[in-house]
Short mmCIF file of C-alpha atoms (C1' of nucleotides) in Angstrom, two decimals:
data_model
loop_
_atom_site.label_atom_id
_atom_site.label_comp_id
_atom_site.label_asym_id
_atom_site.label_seq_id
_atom_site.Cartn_x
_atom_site.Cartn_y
_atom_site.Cartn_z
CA UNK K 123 0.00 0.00 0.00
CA UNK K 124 1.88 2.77 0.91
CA UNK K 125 4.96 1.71 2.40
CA UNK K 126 6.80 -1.13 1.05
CA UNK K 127 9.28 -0.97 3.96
CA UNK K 128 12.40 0.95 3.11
CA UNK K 129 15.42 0.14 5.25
CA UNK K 130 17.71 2.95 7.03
CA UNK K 131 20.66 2.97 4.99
CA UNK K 132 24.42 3.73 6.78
CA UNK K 133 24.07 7.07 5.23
CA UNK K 134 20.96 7.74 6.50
CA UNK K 135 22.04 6.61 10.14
CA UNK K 136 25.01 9.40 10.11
CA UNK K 137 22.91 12.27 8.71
CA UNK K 138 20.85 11.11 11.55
CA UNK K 139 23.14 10.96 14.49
CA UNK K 140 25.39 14.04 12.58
CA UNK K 141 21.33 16.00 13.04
CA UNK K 142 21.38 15.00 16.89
CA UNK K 143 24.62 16.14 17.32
CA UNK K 144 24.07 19.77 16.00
CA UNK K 145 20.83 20.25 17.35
CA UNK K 146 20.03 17.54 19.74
CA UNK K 147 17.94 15.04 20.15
CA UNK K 148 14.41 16.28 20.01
CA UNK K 149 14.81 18.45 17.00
CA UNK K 150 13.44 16.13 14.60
CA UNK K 151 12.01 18.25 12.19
CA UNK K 152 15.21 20.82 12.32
CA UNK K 153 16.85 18.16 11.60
CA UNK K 154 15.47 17.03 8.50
CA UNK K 155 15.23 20.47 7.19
CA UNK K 156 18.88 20.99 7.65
CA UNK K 157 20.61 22.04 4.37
CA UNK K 158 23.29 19.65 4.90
CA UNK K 159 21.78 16.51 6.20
CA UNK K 160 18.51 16.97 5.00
CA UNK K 161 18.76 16.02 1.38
CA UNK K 162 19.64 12.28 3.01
CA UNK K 163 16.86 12.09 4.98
CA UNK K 164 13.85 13.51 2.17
CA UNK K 165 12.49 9.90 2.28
CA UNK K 166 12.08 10.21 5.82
CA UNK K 167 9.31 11.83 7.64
CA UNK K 168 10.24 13.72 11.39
CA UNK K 169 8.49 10.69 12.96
CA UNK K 170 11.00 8.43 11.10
CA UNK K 171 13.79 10.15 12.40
CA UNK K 172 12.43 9.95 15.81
CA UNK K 173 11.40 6.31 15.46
CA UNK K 174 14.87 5.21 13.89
CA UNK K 175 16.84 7.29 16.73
CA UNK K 176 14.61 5.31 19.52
CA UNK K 177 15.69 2.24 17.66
CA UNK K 178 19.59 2.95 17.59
CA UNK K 179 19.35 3.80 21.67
CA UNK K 180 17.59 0.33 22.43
CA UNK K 181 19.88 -1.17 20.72
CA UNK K 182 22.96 0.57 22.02
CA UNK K 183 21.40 -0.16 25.51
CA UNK K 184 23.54 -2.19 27.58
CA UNK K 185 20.54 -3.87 29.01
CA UNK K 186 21.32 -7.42 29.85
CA UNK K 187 21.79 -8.84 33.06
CA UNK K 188 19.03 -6.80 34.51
CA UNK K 189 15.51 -8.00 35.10
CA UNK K 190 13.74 -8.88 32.17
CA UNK K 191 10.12 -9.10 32.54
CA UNK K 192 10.05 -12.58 33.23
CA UNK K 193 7.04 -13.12 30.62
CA UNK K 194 4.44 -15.57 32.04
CA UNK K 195 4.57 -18.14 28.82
CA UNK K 196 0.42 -18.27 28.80
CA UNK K 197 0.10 -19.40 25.81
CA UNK K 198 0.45 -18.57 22.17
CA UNK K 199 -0.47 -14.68 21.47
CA UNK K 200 -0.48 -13.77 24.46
CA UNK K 201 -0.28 -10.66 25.07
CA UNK K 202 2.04 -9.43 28.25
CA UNK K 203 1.81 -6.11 29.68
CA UNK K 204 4.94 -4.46 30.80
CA UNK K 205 4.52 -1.80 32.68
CA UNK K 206 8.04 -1.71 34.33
CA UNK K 207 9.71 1.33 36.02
CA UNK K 208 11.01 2.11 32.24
CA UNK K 209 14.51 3.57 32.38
CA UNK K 210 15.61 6.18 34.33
CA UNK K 211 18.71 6.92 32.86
CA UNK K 212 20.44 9.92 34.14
CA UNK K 213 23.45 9.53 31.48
CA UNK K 214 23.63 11.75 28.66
CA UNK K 215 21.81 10.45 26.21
CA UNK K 216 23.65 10.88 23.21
CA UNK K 217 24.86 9.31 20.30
CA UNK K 218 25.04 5.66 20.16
CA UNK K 219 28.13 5.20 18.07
CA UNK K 220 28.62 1.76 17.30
CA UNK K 221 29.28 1.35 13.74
CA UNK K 222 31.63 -1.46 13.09
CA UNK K 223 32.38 0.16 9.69
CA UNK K 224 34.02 3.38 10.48
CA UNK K 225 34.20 5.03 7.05
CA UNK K 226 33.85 8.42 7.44
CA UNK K 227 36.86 10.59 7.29
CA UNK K 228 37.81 14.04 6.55
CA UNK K 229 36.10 16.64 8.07
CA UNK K 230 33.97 19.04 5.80
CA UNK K 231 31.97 21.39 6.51
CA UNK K 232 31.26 22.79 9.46
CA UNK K 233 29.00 25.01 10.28
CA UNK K 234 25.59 26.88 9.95
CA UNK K 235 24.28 27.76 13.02
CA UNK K 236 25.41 26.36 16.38
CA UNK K 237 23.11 27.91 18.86
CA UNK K 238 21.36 26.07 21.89
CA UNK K 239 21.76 22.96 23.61
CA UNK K 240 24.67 23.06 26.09
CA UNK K 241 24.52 23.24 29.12
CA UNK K 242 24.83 19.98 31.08
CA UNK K 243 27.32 17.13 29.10
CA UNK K 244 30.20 19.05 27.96
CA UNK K 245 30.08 17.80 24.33
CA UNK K 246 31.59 18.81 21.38
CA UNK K 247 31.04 18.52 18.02
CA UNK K 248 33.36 15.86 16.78
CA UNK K 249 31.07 13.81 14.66
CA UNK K 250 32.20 14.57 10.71
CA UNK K 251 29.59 14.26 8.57
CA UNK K 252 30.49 13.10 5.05
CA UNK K 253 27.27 13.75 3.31
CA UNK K 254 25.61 10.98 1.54
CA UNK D 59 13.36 16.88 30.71
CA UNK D 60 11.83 18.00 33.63
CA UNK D 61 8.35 16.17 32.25
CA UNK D 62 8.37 13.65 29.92
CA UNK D 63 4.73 13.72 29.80
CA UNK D 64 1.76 14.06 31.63
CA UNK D 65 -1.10 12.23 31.41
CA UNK D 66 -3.87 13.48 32.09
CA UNK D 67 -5.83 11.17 35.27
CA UNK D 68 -9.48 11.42 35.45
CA UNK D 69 -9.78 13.50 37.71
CA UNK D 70 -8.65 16.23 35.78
CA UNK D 71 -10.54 15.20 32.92
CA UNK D 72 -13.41 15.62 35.60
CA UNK D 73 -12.52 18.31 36.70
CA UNK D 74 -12.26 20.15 32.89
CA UNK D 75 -15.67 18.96 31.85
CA UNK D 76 -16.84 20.54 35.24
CA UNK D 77 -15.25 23.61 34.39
CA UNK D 78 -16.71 23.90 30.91
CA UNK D 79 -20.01 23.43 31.90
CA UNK D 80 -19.95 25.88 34.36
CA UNK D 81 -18.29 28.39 32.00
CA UNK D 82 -18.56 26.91 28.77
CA UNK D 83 -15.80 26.14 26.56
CA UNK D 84 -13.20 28.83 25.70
CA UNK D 85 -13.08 30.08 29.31
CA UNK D 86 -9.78 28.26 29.91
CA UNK D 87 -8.24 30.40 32.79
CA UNK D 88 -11.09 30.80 34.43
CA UNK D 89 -11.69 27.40 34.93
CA UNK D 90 -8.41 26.87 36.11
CA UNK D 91 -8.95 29.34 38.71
CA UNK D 92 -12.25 28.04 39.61
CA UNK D 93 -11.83 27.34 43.28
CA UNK D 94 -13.57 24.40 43.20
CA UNK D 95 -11.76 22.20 40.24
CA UNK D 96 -8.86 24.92 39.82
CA UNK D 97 -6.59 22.98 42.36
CA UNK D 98 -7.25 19.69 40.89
CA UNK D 99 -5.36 21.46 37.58
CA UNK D 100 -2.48 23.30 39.32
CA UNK D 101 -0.13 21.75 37.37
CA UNK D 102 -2.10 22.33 33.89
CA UNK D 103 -1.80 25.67 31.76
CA UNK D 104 -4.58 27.50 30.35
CA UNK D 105 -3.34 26.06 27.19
CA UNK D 106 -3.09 22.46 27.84
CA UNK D 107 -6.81 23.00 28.91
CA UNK D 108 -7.94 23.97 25.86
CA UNK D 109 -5.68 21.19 24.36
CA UNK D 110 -6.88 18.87 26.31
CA UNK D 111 -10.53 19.36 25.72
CA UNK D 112 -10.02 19.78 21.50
CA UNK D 113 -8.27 15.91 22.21
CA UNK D 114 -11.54 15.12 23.79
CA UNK D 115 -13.66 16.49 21.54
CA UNK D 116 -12.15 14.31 18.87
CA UNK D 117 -12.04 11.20 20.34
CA UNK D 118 -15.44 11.88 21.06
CA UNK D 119 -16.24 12.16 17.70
CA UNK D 120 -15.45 9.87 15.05
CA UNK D 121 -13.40 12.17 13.33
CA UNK D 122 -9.46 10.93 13.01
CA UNK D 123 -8.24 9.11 10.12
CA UNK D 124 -10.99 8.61 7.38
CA UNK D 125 -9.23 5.87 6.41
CA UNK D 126 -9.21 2.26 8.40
CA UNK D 127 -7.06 -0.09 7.12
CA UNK D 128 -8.81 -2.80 9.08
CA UNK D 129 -6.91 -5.65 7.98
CA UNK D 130 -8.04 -8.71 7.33
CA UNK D 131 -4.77 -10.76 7.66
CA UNK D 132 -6.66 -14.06 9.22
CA UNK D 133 -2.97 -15.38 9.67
CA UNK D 134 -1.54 -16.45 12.89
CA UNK D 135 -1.91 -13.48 14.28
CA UNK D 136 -5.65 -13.64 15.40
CA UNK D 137 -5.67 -10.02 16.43
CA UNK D 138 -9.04 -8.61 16.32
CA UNK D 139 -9.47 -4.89 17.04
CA UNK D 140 -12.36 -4.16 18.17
CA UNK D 141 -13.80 -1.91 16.09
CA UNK D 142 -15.09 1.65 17.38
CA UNK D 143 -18.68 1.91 17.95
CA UNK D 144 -18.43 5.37 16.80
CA UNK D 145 -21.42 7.22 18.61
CA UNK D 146 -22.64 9.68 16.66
CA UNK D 147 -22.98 11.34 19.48
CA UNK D 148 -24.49 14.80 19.12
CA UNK D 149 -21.95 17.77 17.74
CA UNK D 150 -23.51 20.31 20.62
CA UNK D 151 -20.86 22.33 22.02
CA UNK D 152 -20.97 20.60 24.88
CA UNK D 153 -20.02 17.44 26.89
CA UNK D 154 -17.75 14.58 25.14
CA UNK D 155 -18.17 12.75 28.13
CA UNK D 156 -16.39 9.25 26.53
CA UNK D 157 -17.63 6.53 28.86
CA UNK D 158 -18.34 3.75 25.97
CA UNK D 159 -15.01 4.42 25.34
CA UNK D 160 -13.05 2.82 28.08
CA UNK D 161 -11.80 0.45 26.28
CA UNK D 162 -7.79 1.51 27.47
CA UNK D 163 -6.05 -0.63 29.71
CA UNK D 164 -5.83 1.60 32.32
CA UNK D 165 -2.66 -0.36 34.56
CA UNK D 166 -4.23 0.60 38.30
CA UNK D 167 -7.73 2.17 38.45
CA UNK D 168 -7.69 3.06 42.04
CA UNK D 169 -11.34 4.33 42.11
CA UNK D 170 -14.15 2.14 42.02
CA UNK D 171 -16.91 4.43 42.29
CA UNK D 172 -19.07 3.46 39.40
CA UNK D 173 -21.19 6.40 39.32
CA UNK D 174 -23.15 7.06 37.05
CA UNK D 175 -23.27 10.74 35.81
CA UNK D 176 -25.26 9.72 32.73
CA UNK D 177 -27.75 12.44 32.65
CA UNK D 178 -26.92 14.76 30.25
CA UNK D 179 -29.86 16.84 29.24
CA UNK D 180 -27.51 19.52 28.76
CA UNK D 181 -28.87 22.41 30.95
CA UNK D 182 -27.71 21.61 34.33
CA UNK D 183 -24.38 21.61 35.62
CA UNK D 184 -23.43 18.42 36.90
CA UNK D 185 -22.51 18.86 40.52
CA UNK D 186 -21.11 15.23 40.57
CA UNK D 187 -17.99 16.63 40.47
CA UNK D 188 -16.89 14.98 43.65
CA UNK D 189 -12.70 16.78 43.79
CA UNK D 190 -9.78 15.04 42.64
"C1'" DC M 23 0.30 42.61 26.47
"C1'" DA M 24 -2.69 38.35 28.02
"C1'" DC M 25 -5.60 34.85 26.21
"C1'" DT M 26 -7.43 31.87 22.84
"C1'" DA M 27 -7.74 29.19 18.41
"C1'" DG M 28 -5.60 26.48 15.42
"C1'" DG M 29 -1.83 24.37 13.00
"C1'" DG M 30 2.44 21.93 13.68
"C1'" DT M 31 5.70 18.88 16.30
"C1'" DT M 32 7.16 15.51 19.68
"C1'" DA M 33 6.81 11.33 22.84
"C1'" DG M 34 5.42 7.00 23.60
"C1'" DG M 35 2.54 3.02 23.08
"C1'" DG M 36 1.13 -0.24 19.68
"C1'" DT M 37 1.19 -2.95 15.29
"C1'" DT M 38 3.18 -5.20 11.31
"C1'" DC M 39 6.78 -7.28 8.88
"C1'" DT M 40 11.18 -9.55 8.58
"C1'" DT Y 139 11.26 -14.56 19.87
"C1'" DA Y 140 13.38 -10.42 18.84
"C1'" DG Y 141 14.21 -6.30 16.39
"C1'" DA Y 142 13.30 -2.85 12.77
"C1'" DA Y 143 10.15 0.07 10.43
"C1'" DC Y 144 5.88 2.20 10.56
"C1'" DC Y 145 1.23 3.83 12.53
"C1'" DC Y 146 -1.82 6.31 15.88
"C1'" DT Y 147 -2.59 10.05 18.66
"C1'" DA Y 148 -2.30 12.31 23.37
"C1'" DA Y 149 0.40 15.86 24.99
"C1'" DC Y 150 2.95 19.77 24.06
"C1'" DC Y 151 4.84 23.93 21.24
"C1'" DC Y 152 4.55 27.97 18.16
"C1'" DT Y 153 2.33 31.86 16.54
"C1'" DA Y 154 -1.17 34.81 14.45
"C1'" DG Y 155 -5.26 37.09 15.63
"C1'" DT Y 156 -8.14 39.45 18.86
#
DNA sequence: CACTAGGGTTAGGGTTCT
DNA sequence: TAGAACCCTAACCCTAGT
């Protein structure tokens, strides 16, 4: 129908995280309508972007040895409700870097507009965005 | 963030149907100075009032996505959505009240007051508002 | 200049597909 | 079963108009 399923491609995934870097995470729709990283993400809606960076931070997640929610096997399709103390993670929440290809290089561009955000993490802006 | 969302309990939603039938809708800031339901929104704008109450007024409604996909996969899955039994329910200024539509599995409902504030001529206020 | 109306955006739960 | 991609929409933001 409408959406045939279109995979985030490793281009994609940098514009992304180079978006959250400049403006942070949140700023979904600046994002996308950045001059620089935009043009990767046209096929993407703001919701995407949001949706795809969720996905990237479960997965980066460290969770493991924790509790799990110890599913109550009922049956098949059955549906368990978790309604667990989510996370309360007081660590910056930033990029989840963890590309085993690392092939981005040089360091382009650089600029437009670097304006909020700060404060708290002391982070810099070391990502390098090589465009797509 | 300092809130990462608030719901909104029923009491509040009590509390704003209150209000707007004792000032009608529109009146946002008074009704959240009301002294009678105004505490039970201390921590609610004028703004997410009025938000709050459009929300309702659409769920109340049928309105939302003209288009239901409502699909009929008949796999595995056997997930059957139950379909809305949108209420035409009468577009007077006035009351959503949405009590068909509990159909949200609400985690812990504390209260178990079943009363039954189903009179709704539409001329009197409905002093069942019993506080929050 | 405060408030409201309305459009736009985000956050989070849920569903479908792989 | 798990994870990725997408959908739905309550809650929240922005801004023009009054």
């Amino acid at each position: 129908m409408g959406a045939p399923k279109q995979k985030w491609t490793a281009e994609e995934e940098a514009a992304l995280r180079a978006g959250v870097e400049k403006y942070g995470p949140g700023k979904w729709r600046a994002i996308q309508k950045d001059s620089k990283f935009g043009p990767c993400l046209t096929s993407r809606s703001n919701v995407d972007l949001k949706d795809k960076w969720r996905n990237m931070s479960v997965s980066a997640n460290g969770l493991g040895s924790a509790r799990k929610p110890l599913a109550i096997t009922g049956g098949p399709g059955m549906m368990t409700l978790m309604e667990d103390a989510v996370s309360v993670l007081p660590l910056a929440v930033l990029p989840p870097i963890d590309d085993a290809q690392a092939l981005k290089r040089e360091s382009a561009d650089t600029s437009g507009d670097r304006k909020s955000l700060g404060s708290r993490s002391g982070m810099q802006y070391l990502q390098t965005f090589g465009g797509c």
